[in-house]
CSV table of C-alpha atoms and ligand atoms in Angstrom, one decimal:
chain,number,residue,atom,x,y,z
A,601,MET,CA,-24.6,-40.2,-18.0
A,602,SER,CA,-26.0,-36.8,-17.7
A,603,TYR,CA,-23.7,-33.6,-18.5
A,604,GLU,CA,-23.5,-32.9,-14.8
A,605,GLU,CA,-22.5,-36.5,-13.8
A,606,ILE,CA,-19.6,-36.9,-16.1
A,607,VAL,CA,-18.3,-33.1,-15.2
A,608,ASN,CA,-18.7,-34.0,-11.4
A,609,GLU,CA,-17.2,-37.1,-11.8
A,610,LYS,CA,-14.1,-35.5,-13.6
A,611,PHE,CA,-13.7,-32.5,-11.4
A,612,ASN,CA,-13.6,-34.8,-8.2
A,613,LYS,CA,-10.6,-36.9,-9.9
A,614,ILE,CA,-8.8,-33.5,-10.8
A,615,LYS,CA,-9.5,-31.8,-7.3
A,616,ASP,CA,-6.5,-33.0,-5.9
A,617,LYS,CA,-4.0,-33.0,-8.8
A,618,LYS,CA,-0.8,-30.8,-8.3
A,619,ASP,CA,-0.6,-29.6,-12.0
A,620,ILE,CA,-4.4,-29.2,-12.8
A,621,ILE,CA,-4.2,-27.8,-16.4
A,622,ILE,CA,-6.8,-25.0,-16.7
A,623,LEU,CA,-7.7,-23.1,-20.0
A,624,GLY,CA,-9.1,-19.8,-18.8
A,625,ILE,CA,-11.0,-17.4,-20.9
A,626,GLU,CA,-11.9,-13.8,-20.5
A,627,SER,CA,-13.7,-11.3,-22.4
A,628,SER,CA,-14.9,-9.0,-19.5
A,629,CYS,CA,-14.3,-5.3,-21.5
A,630,ASP,CA,-12.0,-4.8,-24.7
A,631,GLU,CA,-9.6,-8.1,-24.8
A,632,THR,CA,-10.6,-11.4,-26.3
A,633,ALA,CA,-8.3,-13.2,-24.3
A,634,ALA,CA,-7.4,-17.4,-23.7
A,635,ALA,CA,-4.6,-18.9,-21.8
A,636,VAL,CA,-3.7,-22.3,-20.6
A,637,VAL,CA,-2.2,-22.3,-17.0
A,638,LYS,CA,-0.6,-25.4,-15.3
A,639,GLY,CA,-0.5,-25.7,-11.4
A,640,GLY,CA,-2.1,-22.2,-11.2
A,641,ARG,CA,1.6,-20.7,-12.0
A,642,GLU,CA,2.9,-22.0,-14.5
A,643,VAL,CA,2.0,-20.0,-18.0
A,644,LEU,CA,1.7,-22.8,-21.3
A,645,SER,CA,-0.2,-20.1,-23.3
A,646,ASN,CA,-1.2,-16.7,-23.1
A,647,VAL,CA,-3.2,-15.1,-26.2
A,648,VAL,CA,-5.0,-11.6,-26.2
A,649,ALA,CA,-6.6,-10.1,-29.1
A,650,SER,CA,-6.8,-6.5,-28.3
A,651,GLN,CA,-9.7,-4.3,-29.6
A,652,ILE,CA,-8.2,-1.1,-28.3
A,653,ASP,CA,-7.2,0.4,-31.9
A,654,ILE,CA,-11.0,-0.1,-32.8
A,655,HIS,CA,-12.3,2.2,-29.6
A,656,ARG,CA,-9.8,4.4,-29.6
A,657,ARG,CA,-11.5,6.4,-32.3
A,658,PHE,CA,-14.5,6.6,-30.2
A,659,GLY,CA,-12.4,8.0,-26.8
A,660,GLY,CA,-13.5,4.7,-25.0
A,661,VAL,CA,-14.5,1.3,-24.7
A,662,VAL,CA,-18.3,1.1,-27.1
A,663,PRO,CA,-19.9,-2.0,-25.5
A,664,GLU,CA,-21.8,-3.0,-28.6
A,665,ILE,CA,-18.7,-2.9,-30.5
A,666,ALA,CA,-16.6,-4.8,-27.9
A,667,SER,CA,-19.2,-8.0,-27.8
A,668,ARG,CA,-19.8,-8.1,-31.4
A,669,ASN,CA,-15.5,-8.3,-31.9
A,670,HIS,CA,-15.5,-10.8,-29.0
A,671,ILE,CA,-18.0,-13.1,-31.0
A,672,THR,CA,-15.7,-13.0,-34.2
A,673,ALA,CA,-12.4,-13.5,-32.1
A,674,ILE,CA,-13.2,-16.0,-29.7
A,675,ASP,CA,-13.1,-18.8,-31.5
A,676,ASN,CA,-9.1,-18.2,-33.1
A,677,VAL,CA,-8.4,-16.8,-29.5
A,678,VAL,CA,-8.9,-20.0,-27.8
A,679,ASN,CA,-7.7,-22.5,-30.4
A,680,ASN,CA,-4.3,-20.1,-30.6
A,681,ALA,CA,-4.1,-21.0,-26.7
A,682,LEU,CA,-4.2,-24.5,-27.4
A,683,LYS,CA,-2.6,-24.7,-30.4
A,684,ASP,CA,0.6,-22.4,-28.3
A,685,ALA,CA,0.4,-24.7,-25.5
A,686,ASN,CA,0.7,-27.7,-27.5
A,687,MET,CA,-2.5,-29.3,-26.7
A,688,THR,CA,-6.0,-30.0,-27.3
A,689,PHE,CA,-9.1,-30.4,-25.2
A,690,LYS,CA,-8.4,-34.0,-24.2
A,691,ASP,CA,-5.7,-32.4,-22.2
A,692,ILE,CA,-7.8,-29.6,-20.3
A,693,ASP,CA,-9.0,-30.7,-16.9
A,694,CYS,CA,-11.1,-27.7,-16.4
A,695,ILE,CA,-12.2,-24.6,-18.0
A,696,ALA,CA,-12.2,-21.3,-15.7
A,697,VAL,CA,-14.1,-18.3,-17.7
A,698,THR,CA,-14.7,-14.5,-15.9
A,699,TYR,CA,-18.4,-13.9,-15.2
A,700,GLY,CA,-17.9,-10.6,-13.7
A,701,ALA,CA,-17.5,-8.3,-13.4
A,702,GLY,CA,-17.5,-5.9,-16.7
A,703,LEU,CA,-20.0,-5.0,-19.4
A,704,LEU,CA,-22.4,-7.4,-19.4
A,705,GLY,CA,-22.7,-8.2,-23.3
A,706,ALA,CA,-18.6,-8.6,-23.6
A,707,LEU,CA,-19.0,-11.0,-20.6
A,708,LEU,CA,-21.5,-13.0,-22.2
A,709,VAL,CA,-19.4,-13.9,-25.2
A,710,GLY,CA,-17.0,-15.3,-22.7
A,711,VAL,CA,-19.8,-17.2,-20.7
A,712,SER,CA,-21.7,-18.8,-23.4
A,713,TYR,CA,-18.8,-19.9,-25.3
A,714,ALA,CA,-17.1,-21.5,-22.3
A,715,LYS,CA,-20.8,-23.1,-21.5
A,716,ALA,CA,-21.1,-24.3,-24.9
A,717,LEU,CA,-17.3,-25.9,-24.7
A,718,SER,CA,-17.8,-27.3,-21.4
A,719,PHE,CA,-21.3,-29.2,-22.4
A,720,ALA,CA,-20.0,-30.2,-26.1
A,721,LYS,CA,-16.6,-31.7,-24.8
A,722,LYS,CA,-17.7,-32.6,-21.3
A,723,ILE,CA,-15.1,-30.4,-19.6
A,724,PRO,CA,-15.8,-29.4,-16.1
A,725,LEU,CA,-16.3,-25.3,-16.0
A,726,ILE,CA,-16.0,-22.8,-13.0
A,727,ALA,CA,-16.9,-19.2,-12.8
A,728,VAL,CA,-14.1,-16.8,-11.8
A,729,SER,CA,-14.6,-13.2,-10.8
A,730,HIS,CA,-12.4,-10.8,-12.7
A,731,ILE,CA,-10.7,-9.1,-9.5
A,732,LYS,CA,-9.8,-12.8,-8.4
A,733,GLY,CA,-7.8,-12.9,-10.9
A,734,HIS,CA,-6.3,-9.7,-11.2
A,735,ILE,CA,-4.8,-10.7,-7.6
A,736,SER,CA,-3.8,-14.0,-8.9
A,737,ALA,CA,-1.7,-12.4,-11.7
A,738,ASN,CA,0.8,-11.8,-8.9
A,739,TYR,CA,1.0,-16.0,-8.0
A,740,VAL,CA,1.7,-16.3,-11.6
A,741,ALA,CA,4.6,-13.8,-11.5
A,742,SER,CA,6.3,-14.6,-8.5
A,743,LYS,CA,6.7,-18.3,-7.9
A,744,GLU,CA,7.1,-17.7,-4.4
A,745,LEU,CA,4.3,-15.4,-3.2
A,746,GLU,CA,2.1,-17.1,-1.1
A,747,PRO,CA,-0.1,-15.2,1.9
A,748,PRO,CA,-0.6,-13.4,4.0
A,749,TYR,CA,-0.4,-9.8,2.2
A,750,MET,CA,-2.0,-6.5,2.1
A,751,CYS,CA,-3.9,-6.5,-1.6
A,752,LEU,CA,-3.8,-2.7,-3.5
A,753,LEU,CA,-6.6,-3.4,-6.3
A,754,CYS,CA,-6.4,-0.9,-8.5
A,755,SER,CA,-8.0,-1.1,-12.0
A,756,GLY,CA,-10.7,0.6,-14.6
A,757,GLY,CA,-13.4,-0.5,-12.5
A,758,HIS,CA,-12.2,-1.3,-8.9
A,759,THR,CA,-9.7,0.6,-6.3
A,760,ALA,CA,-9.5,-1.0,-3.0
A,761,ILE,CA,-7.0,-2.7,-0.4
A,762,ILE,CA,-8.2,-6.2,0.2
A,763,LYS,CA,-6.6,-7.9,3.7
A,764,THR,CA,-5.4,-11.2,3.1
A,765,ASP,CA,-4.6,-13.7,5.3
A,766,ASP,CA,-5.0,-17.3,3.0
A,767,TYR,CA,-6.1,-17.9,-0.2
A,768,ASP,CA,-9.9,-17.9,0.6
A,769,LYS,CA,-9.4,-15.8,3.6
A,770,VAL,CA,-9.6,-12.0,2.5
A,771,GLU,CA,-11.5,-9.2,3.9
A,772,LEU,CA,-12.3,-5.6,2.5
A,773,ILE,CA,-10.7,-2.9,4.5
A,774,GLY,CA,-10.8,-0.1,2.4
A,775,SER,CA,-12.7,1.1,-1.3
A,776,THR,CA,-13.4,3.9,-3.1
A,777,LEU,CA,-16.3,5.9,-2.4
A,778,ASP,CA,-16.7,7.4,-5.8
A,779,ASP,CA,-15.2,6.8,-9.2
A,780,ALA,CA,-12.1,3.8,-9.6
A,781,VAL,CA,-8.9,5.4,-10.1
A,782,GLY,CA,-8.5,4.1,-13.5
A,783,GLU,CA,-11.7,5.7,-14.3
A,784,ALA,CA,-10.0,9.0,-13.3
A,785,PHE,CA,-6.7,8.7,-15.3
A,786,ASP,CA,-9.1,8.0,-18.2
A,787,LYS,CA,-11.3,10.9,-17.6
A,788,VAL,CA,-8.4,13.1,-16.8
A,789,ALA,CA,-6.4,12.1,-20.3
A,790,ARG,CA,-10.3,12.6,-22.3
A,791,VAL,CA,-10.0,16.5,-21.0
A,792,LEU,CA,-6.2,17.1,-22.0
A,793,GLY,CA,-7.2,15.5,-25.3
A,794,LEU,CA,-4.8,12.3,-25.1
A,795,HIS,CA,-6.1,8.9,-26.3
A,796,TYR,CA,-7.8,6.1,-25.1
A,797,PRO,CA,-6.9,4.1,-22.9
A,798,GLY,CA,-6.1,7.0,-20.8
A,799,GLY,CA,-3.7,5.7,-18.2
A,800,PRO,CA,-0.5,5.2,-20.2
A,801,GLU,CA,-0.7,8.3,-22.6
A,802,VAL,CA,-1.3,10.6,-18.7
A,803,GLN,CA,1.9,8.5,-17.8
A,804,LYS,CA,3.8,9.3,-20.7
A,805,LEU,CA,2.8,13.4,-20.5
A,806,ALA,CA,3.6,13.3,-17.0
A,807,GLU,CA,7.0,12.4,-17.6
A,808,SER,CA,7.7,16.1,-19.0
A,809,GLY,CA,5.8,18.0,-16.5
A,810,LYS,CA,6.5,18.9,-13.1
A,811,PRO,CA,4.2,18.4,-9.9
A,812,THR,CA,3.6,21.9,-9.8
A,813,ILE,CA,-0.1,21.9,-9.3
A,814,LYS,CA,-1.8,21.5,-5.7
A,815,PHE,CA,-4.7,19.7,-6.3
A,816,ASN,CA,-6.8,18.3,-2.9
A,817,LYS,CA,-6.7,15.2,-1.4
A,818,PRO,CA,-9.9,13.8,0.3
A,819,PHE,CA,-10.1,12.6,4.1
A,820,LYS,CA,-7.8,15.2,5.8
A,821,GLY,CA,-6.8,13.8,8.6
A,822,GLU,CA,-9.2,11.1,8.9
A,823,LYS,CA,-8.0,7.5,9.5
A,824,THR,CA,-9.7,5.8,6.6
A,825,TYR,CA,-8.2,3.0,4.3
A,826,ASN,CA,-11.0,4.8,1.5
A,827,PHE,CA,-10.7,6.4,-1.4
A,828,SER,CA,-12.2,8.6,-3.6
A,829,TYR,CA,-11.2,10.2,-7.0
A,830,SER,CA,-14.0,12.3,-8.2
A,831,GLY,CA,-13.1,15.3,-6.3
A,832,LEU,CA,-9.4,15.1,-7.9
A,833,LYS,CA,-11.0,14.5,-11.1
A,834,THR,CA,-13.3,17.7,-10.6
A,835,GLY,CA,-10.4,19.6,-9.5
A,836,VAL,CA,-8.2,18.8,-12.7
A,837,ILE,CA,-11.4,19.5,-15.2
A,838,ASN,CA,-11.9,23.1,-13.0
A,839,TYR,CA,-8.7,23.8,-13.3
A,840,ILE,CA,-8.4,23.7,-16.9
A,841,HIS,CA,-11.7,25.2,-17.2
A,842,ASN,CA,-10.8,28.5,-15.5
A,843,ASN,CA,-7.4,29.0,-17.2
A,844,GLU,CA,-9.3,28.8,-20.6
A,845,GLU,CA,-11.8,31.4,-19.4
A,846,LYS,CA,-9.5,33.6,-18.2
A,847,GLY,CA,-7.2,32.9,-21.5
A,848,VAL,CA,-4.3,31.4,-19.6
A,849,GLU,CA,-2.7,28.9,-21.0
A,850,ILE,CA,-2.1,25.6,-19.4
A,851,ASN,CA,1.1,23.2,-19.0
A,852,LYS,CA,-0.9,20.0,-19.9
A,853,ALA,CA,2.3,17.9,-19.1
A,854,ASP,CA,2.3,19.8,-15.7
A,855,VAL,CA,-1.6,19.0,-15.2
A,856,ALA,CA,-0.9,15.3,-16.1
A,857,CYS,CA,2.5,15.0,-13.5
A,858,SER,CA,0.6,16.7,-11.0
A,859,PHE,CA,-2.6,14.7,-11.2
A,860,GLN,CA,-0.7,11.7,-11.4
A,861,GLU,CA,1.3,12.4,-7.9
A,862,THR,CA,-1.9,13.0,-5.8
A,863,ALA,CA,-3.6,9.8,-7.5
A,864,VAL,CA,-0.7,7.6,-7.2
A,865,SER,CA,0.3,8.6,-3.5
A,866,MET,CA,-3.2,8.1,-2.0
A,867,LEU,CA,-2.8,4.9,-3.2
A,868,VAL,CA,0.8,4.3,-1.9
A,869,ASP,CA,0.0,6.1,1.5
A,870,ASN,CA,-3.4,4.1,2.2
A,871,VAL,CA,-2.0,0.6,1.1
A,872,VAL,CA,1.5,1.3,2.8
A,873,ARG,CA,-0.2,2.4,6.6
A,874,ALA,CA,-2.8,-0.2,6.1
A,875,ALA,CA,0.3,-2.9,6.1
A,876,VAL,CA,1.6,-1.4,9.0
A,877,ASP,CA,-1.3,-1.4,11.0
A,878,TYR,CA,-2.2,-4.9,10.1
A,879,ASN,CA,2.0,-5.9,10.7
A,880,MET,CA,2.2,-7.4,7.2
A,881,LYS,CA,5.5,-7.8,5.4
A,882,LYS,CA,4.0,-7.9,1.6
A,883,ILE,CA,2.0,-5.5,-0.4
A,884,VAL,CA,0.6,-6.8,-3.6
A,885,VAL,CA,-0.4,-5.0,-6.6
A,886,ALA,CA,-3.6,-5.7,-8.9
A,887,GLY,CA,-5.2,-4.4,-11.8
A,888,GLY,CA,-4.0,-2.2,-14.8
A,889,VAL,CA,-3.0,1.2,-13.0
A,890,GLY,CA,-0.7,-1.5,-11.1
A,891,ALA,CA,1.4,-0.6,-14.4
A,892,ASN,CA,1.9,2.7,-13.5
A,893,LYS,CA,5.8,3.5,-13.6
A,894,ARG,CA,5.4,6.2,-10.6
A,895,LEU,CA,3.3,4.3,-8.6
A,896,ARG,CA,5.5,1.3,-8.6
A,897,GLU,CA,8.6,3.9,-7.9
A,898,MET,CA,6.8,5.7,-5.2
A,899,LEU,CA,5.4,2.3,-3.6
A,900,LYS,CA,8.8,0.9,-3.7
A,901,GLU,CA,10.2,3.7,-2.1
A,902,LYS,CA,7.9,3.9,0.9
A,903,ALA,CA,7.4,0.2,1.6
A,904,SER,CA,10.9,-0.5,1.4
A,905,LYS,CA,11.2,2.6,4.6
A,906,LYS,CA,9.2,0.1,6.7
A,907,GLY,CA,10.7,-3.0,5.6
A,908,ILE,CA,8.1,-4.1,3.4
A,909,GLU,CA,8.4,-5.7,0.3
A,910,VAL,CA,6.3,-5.1,-2.8
A,911,TYR,CA,5.2,-7.3,-5.6
A,912,TYR,CA,3.5,-6.6,-9.2
A,913,PRO,CA,2.8,-8.6,-12.2
A,914,PRO,CA,4.7,-7.7,-15.5
A,915,LEU,CA,3.3,-5.5,-17.6
A,916,ASN,CA,1.1,-7.7,-19.9
A,917,LEU,CA,-0.2,-9.4,-16.8
A,918,CYS,CA,-1.4,-6.2,-15.1
A,919,THR,CA,-3.8,-5.4,-17.6
A,920,ASP,CA,-6.5,-8.0,-19.2
A,921,ASN,CA,-5.8,-11.3,-19.5
A,922,ALA,CA,-6.8,-15.0,-19.2
A,923,VAL,CA,-3.8,-16.3,-17.6
A,924,MET,CA,-5.0,-14.6,-14.5
A,925,ILE,CA,-8.0,-16.2,-14.7
A,926,ALA,CA,-6.9,-20.0,-15.1
A,927,SER,CA,-4.4,-18.9,-12.4
A,928,ALA,CA,-7.6,-18.0,-10.0
A,929,GLY,CA,-9.3,-21.0,-11.5
A,930,TYR,CA,-6.6,-23.3,-10.3
A,931,PHE,CA,-6.6,-21.7,-6.5
A,932,MET,CA,-10.3,-21.3,-6.2
A,933,ILE,CA,-10.6,-25.4,-6.9
A,934,LYS,CA,-7.8,-26.2,-4.0
A,935,SER,CA,-9.8,-24.0,-1.6
A,936,GLY,CA,-12.6,-26.1,-2.6
A,937,CYS,CA,-15.1,-24.1,-4.9
A,938,SER,CA,-17.9,-25.9,-6.8
A,939,LEU,CA,-18.5,-26.4,-10.6
A,940,ALA,CA,-20.4,-23.5,-12.3
A,941,PRO,CA,-24.1,-24.4,-13.2
A,942,ILE,CA,-24.9,-24.8,-17.0
A,943,ASP,CA,-27.3,-21.9,-16.8
A,944,LEU,CA,-24.2,-20.0,-15.6
A,945,ASP,CA,-24.9,-16.1,-16.1
A,946,ALA,CA,-22.8,-13.0,-16.9
A,947,SER,CA,-22.5,-10.1,-14.1
A,948,SER,CA,-21.8,-6.8,-14.7
A,949,THR,CA,-20.6,-6.3,-10.9
A,950,VAL,CA,-18.7,-8.7,-8.4
A,951,LYS,CA,-18.7,-8.6,-4.9
A,952,ILE,CA,-14.9,-7.9,-4.6
A,953,VAL,CA,-14.5,-10.1,-1.3
B,697,KG4,O1,-7.3,-3.9,-14.8
B,697,KG4,P1,-7.9,-3.2,-16.3
B,697,KG4,O2,-7.3,-3.6,-17.3
B,697,KG4,O3,-9.1,-2.9,-16.2
B,697,KG4,C1,-10.6,-3.3,-15.5
B,697,KG4,O4,-10.2,-4.4,-14.8
B,697,KG4,O5,-10.8,-2.3,-15.3
B,697,KG4,O6,-7.3,-1.7,-15.7
B,697,KG4,C2,-7.7,-0.9,-17.1
B,697,KG4,C3,-7.6,0.6,-16.4
B,697,KG4,C4,-7.7,1.7,-17.6
B,697,KG4,O7,-8.5,2.5,-16.8
B,697,KG4,C5,-6.1,2.2,-17.6
B,697,KG4,O8,-6.3,3.3,-17.8
B,697,KG4,C6,-5.4,2.1,-16.9
B,697,KG4,O9,-5.9,1.0,-15.9
B,697,KG4,N1,-3.7,1.9,-17.1
B,697,KG4,C7,-2.8,2.8,-16.1
B,697,KG4,C8,-1.5,2.5,-16.9
B,697,KG4,N2,-1.9,1.3,-17.7
B,697,KG4,C9,-3.3,1.1,-17.3
B,697,KG4,N3,-3.2,3.5,-15.5
B,697,KG4,C10,-1.9,4.4,-15.3
B,697,KG4,N4,-0.5,4.3,-15.5
B,697,KG4,C11,-0.7,3.2,-16.7
B,697,KG4,N5,0.3,2.9,-17.1
B,698,ZN,ZN1,-9.1,-5.9,-15.6
């Protein structure tokens, strides 16, 4: 039997199983990750090899270095994920790999490894969008969570509002017209002389500051669910440069706090308004910026006033991991997805929905 015939036959057998066991593989940016997840929600193992310390000295992720480090790490990461789950490849029903969005060279490492594994061990393979993964982290964190809900996607690469009526019935109702919110956090961190990744550093510095500086918000008076962060980023850069030129010393903590307050309130205002407009009783937060303390605080406060419940993954599932990829793979299978072809390619961009 050919590879295709074997994996198709296996896939048909596991589709209706409740407790499908999926090996997730993720390598889209600077984390090499593998995880084993049962039934889409139960974590059997979760291994993440972070390259943050390597990239920190360059002030951001260097794509070529990321790819090289994924190559050295991936075999151990996958084997450790199996070991931690007390399993061998024979126990794995399906492999789910991130094919996009992200750094092409980095993605290619995970995709090539997963394809080779699928071919050698004859395990069905599915291709998962990194964005779907971030959203799915919530199904692992909150066992009872089910659609419908309004999703706020806020990561380093995307900022969007996704109306989610069912697992496979989603609609993009707002997105950023320029920078992603995480990108703005990282750029502001850089001009403030903070380390990469900028988000957690800005948050830390903001704790000792006050929101004394007024930065403009976009779309004044317009009823839109879209976002724009390039104006805010430029506002912060101009504020710093203007004061530098005048020889006035700036209070960096106040700048961080004022920026964070503005950036976060834009996310909160839009998603709460969207939830109210569409009569959704749940808001689900996805992506790295979802780890932000002030976002969590402000969203909880504003949403609870409208009787809306807010869901977040724990911090370790907010940022990149493979649990979320395995979980998204499970819900894709349940929604009738197809197997990935053996010539599956990586893609630097994917459609949000
Ligand atoms: O979701 P993620 O890990 O990667 C992408 O898929 O893009 O998000 C990374 C982004 C970075 O921009 C990082 O600075 C930001 O999430 N981030 C934070 C925090 N933790 C991570 N931003 C604000 N506050 C945080 N605590
Ligand atoms: Zn991510």
